[in-house]
Coordinates of C-alpha atoms (C1' of nucleotides) in Angstrom, one line a residue:
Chain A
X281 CA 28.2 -82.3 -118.3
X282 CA 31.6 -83.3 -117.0
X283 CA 31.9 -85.4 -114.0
X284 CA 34.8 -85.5 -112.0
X285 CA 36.3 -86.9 -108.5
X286 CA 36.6 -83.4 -106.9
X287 CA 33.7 -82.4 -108.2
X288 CA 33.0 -80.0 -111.5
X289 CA 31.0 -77.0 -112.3
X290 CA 28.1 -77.4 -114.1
X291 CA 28.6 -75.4 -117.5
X292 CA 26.1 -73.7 -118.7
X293 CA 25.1 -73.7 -115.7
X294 CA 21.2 -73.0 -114.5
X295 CA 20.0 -69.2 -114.1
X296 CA 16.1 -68.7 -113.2
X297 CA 14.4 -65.1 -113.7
X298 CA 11.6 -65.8 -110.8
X299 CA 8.6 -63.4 -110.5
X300 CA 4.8 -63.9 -108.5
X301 CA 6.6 -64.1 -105.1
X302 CA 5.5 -63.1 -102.0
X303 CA 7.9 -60.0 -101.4
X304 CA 7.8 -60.8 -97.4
X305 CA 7.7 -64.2 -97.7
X306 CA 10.9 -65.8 -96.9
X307 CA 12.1 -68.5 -99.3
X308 CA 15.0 -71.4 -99.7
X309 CA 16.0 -72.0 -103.1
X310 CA 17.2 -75.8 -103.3
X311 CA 18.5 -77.2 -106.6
X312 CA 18.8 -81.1 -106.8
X313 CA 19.3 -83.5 -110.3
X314 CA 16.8 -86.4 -111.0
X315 CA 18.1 -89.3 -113.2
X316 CA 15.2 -88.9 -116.6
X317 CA 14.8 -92.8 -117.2
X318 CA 16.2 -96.0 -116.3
X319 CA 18.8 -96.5 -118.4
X320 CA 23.1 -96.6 -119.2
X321 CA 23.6 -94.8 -122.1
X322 CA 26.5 -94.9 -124.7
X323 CA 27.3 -92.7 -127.5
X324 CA 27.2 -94.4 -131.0
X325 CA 29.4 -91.5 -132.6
X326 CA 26.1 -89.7 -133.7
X327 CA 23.3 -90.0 -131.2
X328 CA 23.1 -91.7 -127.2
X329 CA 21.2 -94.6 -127.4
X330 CA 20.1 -96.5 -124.4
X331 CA 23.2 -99.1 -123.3
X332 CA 22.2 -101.4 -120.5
X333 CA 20.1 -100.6 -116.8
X334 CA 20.9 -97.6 -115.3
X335 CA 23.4 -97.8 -111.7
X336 CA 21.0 -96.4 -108.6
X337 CA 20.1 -92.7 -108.4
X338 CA 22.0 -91.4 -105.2
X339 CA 19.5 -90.1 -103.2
X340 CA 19.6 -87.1 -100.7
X341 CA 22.0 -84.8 -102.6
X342 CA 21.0 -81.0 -103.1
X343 CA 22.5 -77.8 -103.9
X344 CA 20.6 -75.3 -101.5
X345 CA 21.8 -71.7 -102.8
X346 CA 24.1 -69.9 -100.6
X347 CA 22.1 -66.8 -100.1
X348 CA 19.0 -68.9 -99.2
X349 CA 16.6 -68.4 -96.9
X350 CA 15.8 -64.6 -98.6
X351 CA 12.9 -63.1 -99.0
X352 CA 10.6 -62.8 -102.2
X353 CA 11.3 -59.7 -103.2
X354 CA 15.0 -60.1 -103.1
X355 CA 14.4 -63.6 -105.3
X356 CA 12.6 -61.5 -107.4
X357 CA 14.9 -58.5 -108.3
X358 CA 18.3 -60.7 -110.1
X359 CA 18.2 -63.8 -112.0
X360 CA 19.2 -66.3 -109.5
X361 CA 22.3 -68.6 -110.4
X362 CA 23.2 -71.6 -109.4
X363 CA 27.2 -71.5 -111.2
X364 CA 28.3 -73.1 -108.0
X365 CA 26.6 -76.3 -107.9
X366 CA 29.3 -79.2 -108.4
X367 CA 28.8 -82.4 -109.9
X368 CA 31.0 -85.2 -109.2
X369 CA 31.0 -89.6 -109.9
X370 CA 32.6 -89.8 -106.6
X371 CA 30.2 -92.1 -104.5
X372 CA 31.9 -91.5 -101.5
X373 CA 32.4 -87.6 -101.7
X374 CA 32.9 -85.4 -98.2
X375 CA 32.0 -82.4 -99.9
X376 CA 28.5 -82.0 -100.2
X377 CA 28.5 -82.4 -104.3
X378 CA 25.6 -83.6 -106.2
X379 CA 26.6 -87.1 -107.1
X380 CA 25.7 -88.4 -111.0
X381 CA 26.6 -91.9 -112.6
X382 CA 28.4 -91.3 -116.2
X383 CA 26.8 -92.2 -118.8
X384 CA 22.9 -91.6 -117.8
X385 CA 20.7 -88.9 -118.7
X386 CA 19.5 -86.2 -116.1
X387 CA 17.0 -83.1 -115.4
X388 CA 17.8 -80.7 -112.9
X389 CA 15.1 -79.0 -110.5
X390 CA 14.5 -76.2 -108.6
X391 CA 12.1 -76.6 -105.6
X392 CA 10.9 -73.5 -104.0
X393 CA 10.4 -74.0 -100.2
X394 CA 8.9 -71.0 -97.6
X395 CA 11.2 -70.6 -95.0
X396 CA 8.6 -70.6 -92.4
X397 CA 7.7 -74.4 -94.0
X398 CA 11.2 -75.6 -93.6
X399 CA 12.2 -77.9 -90.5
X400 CA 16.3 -78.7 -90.3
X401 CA 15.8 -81.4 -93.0
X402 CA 14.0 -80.0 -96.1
X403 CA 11.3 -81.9 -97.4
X404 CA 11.2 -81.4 -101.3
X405 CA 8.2 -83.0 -101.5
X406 CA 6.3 -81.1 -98.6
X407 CA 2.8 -79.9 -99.9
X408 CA 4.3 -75.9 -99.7
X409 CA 7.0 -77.1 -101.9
X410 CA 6.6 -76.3 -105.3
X411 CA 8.7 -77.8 -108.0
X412 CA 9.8 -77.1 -111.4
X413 CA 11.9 -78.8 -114.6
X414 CA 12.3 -77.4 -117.8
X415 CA 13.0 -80.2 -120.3
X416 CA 15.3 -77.9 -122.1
X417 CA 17.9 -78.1 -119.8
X418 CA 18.3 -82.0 -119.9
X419 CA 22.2 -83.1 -119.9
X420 CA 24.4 -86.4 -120.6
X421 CA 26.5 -87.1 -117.5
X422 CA 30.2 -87.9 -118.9
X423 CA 33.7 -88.1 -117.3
X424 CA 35.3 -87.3 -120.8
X425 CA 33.4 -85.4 -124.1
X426 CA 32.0 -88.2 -126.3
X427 CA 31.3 -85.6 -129.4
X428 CA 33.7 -83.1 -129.8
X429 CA 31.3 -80.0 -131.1
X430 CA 30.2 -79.9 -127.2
X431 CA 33.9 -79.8 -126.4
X432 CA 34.5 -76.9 -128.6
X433 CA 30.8 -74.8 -128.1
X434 CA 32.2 -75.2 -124.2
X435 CA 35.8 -73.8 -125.0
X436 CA 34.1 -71.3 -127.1
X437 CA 32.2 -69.7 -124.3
X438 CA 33.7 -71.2 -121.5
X439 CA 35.9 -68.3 -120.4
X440 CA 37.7 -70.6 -117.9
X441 CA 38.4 -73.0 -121.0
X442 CA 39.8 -69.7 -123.0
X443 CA 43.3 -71.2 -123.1
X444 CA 41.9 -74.3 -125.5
X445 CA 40.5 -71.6 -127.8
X446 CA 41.8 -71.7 -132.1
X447 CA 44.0 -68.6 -131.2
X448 CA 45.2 -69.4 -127.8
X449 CA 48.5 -70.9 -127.5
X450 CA 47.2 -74.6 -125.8
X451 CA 44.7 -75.0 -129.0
X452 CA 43.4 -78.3 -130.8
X453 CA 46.1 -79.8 -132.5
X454 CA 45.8 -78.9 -136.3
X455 CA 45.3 -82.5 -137.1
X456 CA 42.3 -82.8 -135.0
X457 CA 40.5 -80.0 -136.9
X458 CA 41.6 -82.5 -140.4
X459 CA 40.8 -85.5 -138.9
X460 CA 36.9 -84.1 -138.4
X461 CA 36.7 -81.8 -141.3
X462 CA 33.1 -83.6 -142.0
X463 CA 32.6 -81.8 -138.6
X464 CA 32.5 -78.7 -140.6
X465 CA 30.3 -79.6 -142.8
X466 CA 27.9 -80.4 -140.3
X467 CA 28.5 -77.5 -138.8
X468 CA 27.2 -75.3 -141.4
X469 CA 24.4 -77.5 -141.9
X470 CA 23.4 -76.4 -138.8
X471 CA 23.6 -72.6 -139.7
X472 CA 21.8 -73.5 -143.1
X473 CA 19.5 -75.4 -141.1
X474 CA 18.8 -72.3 -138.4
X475 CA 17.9 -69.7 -141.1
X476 CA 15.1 -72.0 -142.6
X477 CA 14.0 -71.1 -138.8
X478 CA 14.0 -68.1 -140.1
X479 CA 17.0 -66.7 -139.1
X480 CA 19.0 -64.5 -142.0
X481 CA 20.9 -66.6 -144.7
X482 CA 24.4 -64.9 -143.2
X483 CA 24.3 -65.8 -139.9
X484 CA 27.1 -67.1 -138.9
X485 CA 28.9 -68.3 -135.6
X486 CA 30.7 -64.1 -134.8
X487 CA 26.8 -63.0 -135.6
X488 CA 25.5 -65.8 -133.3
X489 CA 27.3 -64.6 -130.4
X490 CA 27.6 -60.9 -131.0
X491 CA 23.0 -61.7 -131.0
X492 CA 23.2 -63.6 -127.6
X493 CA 25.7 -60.9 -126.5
X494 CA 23.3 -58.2 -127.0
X495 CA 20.9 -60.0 -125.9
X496 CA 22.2 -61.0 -122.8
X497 CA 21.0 -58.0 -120.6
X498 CA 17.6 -57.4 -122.1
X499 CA 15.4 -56.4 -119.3
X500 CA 17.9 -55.6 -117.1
X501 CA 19.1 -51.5 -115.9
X502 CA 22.1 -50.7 -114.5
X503 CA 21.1 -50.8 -111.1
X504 CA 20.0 -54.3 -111.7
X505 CA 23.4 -55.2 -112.5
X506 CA 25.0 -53.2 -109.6
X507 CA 22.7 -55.3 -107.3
X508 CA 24.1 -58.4 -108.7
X509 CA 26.9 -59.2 -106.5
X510 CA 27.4 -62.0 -108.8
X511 CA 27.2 -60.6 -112.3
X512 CA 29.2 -61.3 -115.0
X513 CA 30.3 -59.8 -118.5
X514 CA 28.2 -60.2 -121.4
X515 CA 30.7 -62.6 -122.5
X516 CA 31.3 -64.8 -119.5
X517 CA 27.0 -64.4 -118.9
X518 CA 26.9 -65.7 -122.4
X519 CA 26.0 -69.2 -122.6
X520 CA 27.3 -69.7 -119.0
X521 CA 23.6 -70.8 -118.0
X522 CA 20.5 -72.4 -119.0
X523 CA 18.6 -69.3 -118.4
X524 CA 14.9 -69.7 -117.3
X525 CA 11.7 -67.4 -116.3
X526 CA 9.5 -68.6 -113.3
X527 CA 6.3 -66.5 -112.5
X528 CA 3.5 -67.2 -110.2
X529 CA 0.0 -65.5 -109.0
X530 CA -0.9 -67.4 -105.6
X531 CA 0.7 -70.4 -106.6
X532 CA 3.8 -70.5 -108.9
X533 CA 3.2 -71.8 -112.7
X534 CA 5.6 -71.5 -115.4
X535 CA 5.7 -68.4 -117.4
X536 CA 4.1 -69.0 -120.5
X537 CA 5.9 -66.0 -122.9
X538 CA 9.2 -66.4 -123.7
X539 CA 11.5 -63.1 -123.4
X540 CA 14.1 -62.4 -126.5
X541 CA 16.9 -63.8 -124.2
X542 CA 15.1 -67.0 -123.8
X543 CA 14.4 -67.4 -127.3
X544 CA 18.2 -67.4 -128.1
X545 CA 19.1 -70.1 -125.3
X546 CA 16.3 -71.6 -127.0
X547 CA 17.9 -71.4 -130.4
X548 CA 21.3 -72.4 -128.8
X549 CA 19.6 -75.6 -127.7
X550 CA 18.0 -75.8 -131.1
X551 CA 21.5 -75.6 -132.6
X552 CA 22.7 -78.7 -130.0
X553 CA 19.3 -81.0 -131.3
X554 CA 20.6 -80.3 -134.8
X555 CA 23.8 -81.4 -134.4
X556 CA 22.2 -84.7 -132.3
X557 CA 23.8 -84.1 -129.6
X558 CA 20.7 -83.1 -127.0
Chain B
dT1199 C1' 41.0 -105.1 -127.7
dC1200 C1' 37.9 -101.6 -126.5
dT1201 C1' 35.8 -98.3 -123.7
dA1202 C1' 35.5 -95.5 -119.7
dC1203 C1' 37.9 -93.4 -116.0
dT1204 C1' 41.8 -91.0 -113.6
dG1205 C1' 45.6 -87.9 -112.6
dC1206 C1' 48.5 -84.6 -114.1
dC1207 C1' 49.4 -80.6 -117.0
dA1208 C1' 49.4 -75.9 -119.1
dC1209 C1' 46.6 -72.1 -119.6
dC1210 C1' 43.2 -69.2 -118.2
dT1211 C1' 40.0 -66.2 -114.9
dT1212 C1' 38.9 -64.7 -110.4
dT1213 C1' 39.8 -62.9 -106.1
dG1214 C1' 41.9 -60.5 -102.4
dA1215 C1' 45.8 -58.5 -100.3
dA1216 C1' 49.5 -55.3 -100.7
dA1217 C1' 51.5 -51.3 -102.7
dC1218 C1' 51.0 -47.0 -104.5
dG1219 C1' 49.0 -42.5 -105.7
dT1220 C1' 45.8 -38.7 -104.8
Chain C
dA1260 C1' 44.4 -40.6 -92.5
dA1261 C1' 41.2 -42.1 -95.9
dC1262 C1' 40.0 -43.5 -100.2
dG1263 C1' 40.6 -45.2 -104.9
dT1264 C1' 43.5 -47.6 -108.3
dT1265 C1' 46.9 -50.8 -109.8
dT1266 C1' 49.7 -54.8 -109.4
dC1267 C1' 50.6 -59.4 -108.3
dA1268 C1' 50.3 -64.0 -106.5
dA1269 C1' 47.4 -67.7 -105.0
dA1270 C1' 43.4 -70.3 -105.8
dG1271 C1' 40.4 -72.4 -108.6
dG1272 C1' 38.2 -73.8 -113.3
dT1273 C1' 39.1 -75.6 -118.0
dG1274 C1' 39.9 -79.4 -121.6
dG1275 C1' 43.8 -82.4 -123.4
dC1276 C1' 46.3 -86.3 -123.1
dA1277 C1' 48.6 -90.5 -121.7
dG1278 C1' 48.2 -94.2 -118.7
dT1279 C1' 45.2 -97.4 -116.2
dA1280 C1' 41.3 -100.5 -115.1
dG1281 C1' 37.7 -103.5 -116.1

DNA sequence: TCTACTGCCACCTTTGAAACGT
DNA sequence: AACGTTTCAAAGGTGGCAGTAG
């Protein structure tokens, strides 16, 4: 993820499908990102390795979503997103942004506090408060790409980075594409790579996207997405977030199946380990 | 000298107000 | 007058790149 001064968008950022509320209950949704390990890391031009100690976690800095405190049921009935959460490097920022240090390795979290629980300074670690990470959703903080197949899987599906795109007029200079030709390669090693997943022979990068596209409403009616004040196209849905189920009975636990969307994120992500980047 | 960071730029999408048509 | 659609400009998000700092 790209840091910045002002503070940048998180891309893809975090969706969660959450179900196992109580429908009453009111809830505050708070996002906040927790530093993985103790260590600076650096990029070696193929993997991050470990580079040094790791500058102090900024403490105290959470994303509580804007339509929080709601109730369970509404929770419950759209993915929640969290596209507005800003990251920034900026140690002294005014504006409220979750502060990262470049070059370390972070998870985010999503803490689920009752309403009725919370006092005027939320504590995440309150016994009503329940907590979840998903490991697949791990990031790099950066203030400028180190590995250039993240800079063009972001332009790619990035609609705000369309203007960067092979057939846009502000493209990657011609040389650039040259210069990493053995990026290509790799590239379809990673496709060859994905169909001994058991994924057809032919796919390809259009098929890829055209799956995810389909894919990107399963379980979702129309009057889901007319609900969603927030929704998006397929295309700018696509990729835009780490998506993520939540269920719970009495007590929240992860959901343990993995819907057809998921699965695809989840080949996404297998895509990024292949190419060492995550 | 090298690496990471910063500020500016062009290009793009989103959003909301104004203009227009029914 | 009320409502729906279209147009347009401003705001904001994007990565590239050159210059700067350590």
């Amino acid at each position: 993820m790209i840091l910045t001064k002002q503070g940048r968008r998180m891309f893809p950022y975090c969706r969660y499908w959450i179900t196992g509320l109580d429908a009453t209950q009111r809830y505050i949704l708070v996002m906040d990102i927790s530093p993985v390990d103790n260590h600076r890391y650096k990029w070696n031009g193929r993997w991050w390795e470990p580079s040094g100690k790791a500058e102090p976690h900024v403490l105290g800095r959470v994303f509580i979503h804007p339509e929080s405190p709601s109730t369970g049921q509404y929770w419950m009935h759209q993915p929640v997103s969290f596209y507005k959460l800003k990251l920034t490097n900026n140690t002294l920022d005014q504006e409220g942004h979750i502060i990262l240090h470049s070059m370390h390795r972070y998870l985010p979290r999503l803490h689920l506090v009752p309403a009725d629980k919370a006092t005027e300074v939320i504590q995440l670690n309150g016994p009503d408060v329940h907590t979840f990470t998903f490991p697949q959703t791990e990031f790099f903080a950066v203030t400028a790409y180190q590995n250039i197949q993240i800079t063009q899987l972001k332009i790619d599906y990035n609609p705000f980075a369309k203007g960067f795109r092979d057939d846009g007029l502000n493209s990657r200079p011609q040389r650039d594409v040259k210069q990493n030709s053995n990026l290509e390669l790799e590239a379809g090693d990673v496709f060859s790579a994905a169909s001994i997943r058991g994924r057809p022979a032919e796919v390809d990068a259009l098929d890829l996207h055209q799956r995810s596209l389909d894919s990107s409403f399963i379980g979702q009616n129309p009057s889901d997405i007319d609900l969603d004040k927030e929704s998006f196209n397929a295309e700018r849905d696509f990729l835009g977030f780490l998506d993520t189920d939540l269920s719970s009975g009495d007590v929240p636990k992860l959901k343990q199946e993995v819907s057809e969307r998921w699965v695809n994120i989840l080949f996404l992500a297998q895509i990024l380990v292949e190419w060492g980047v995550w």
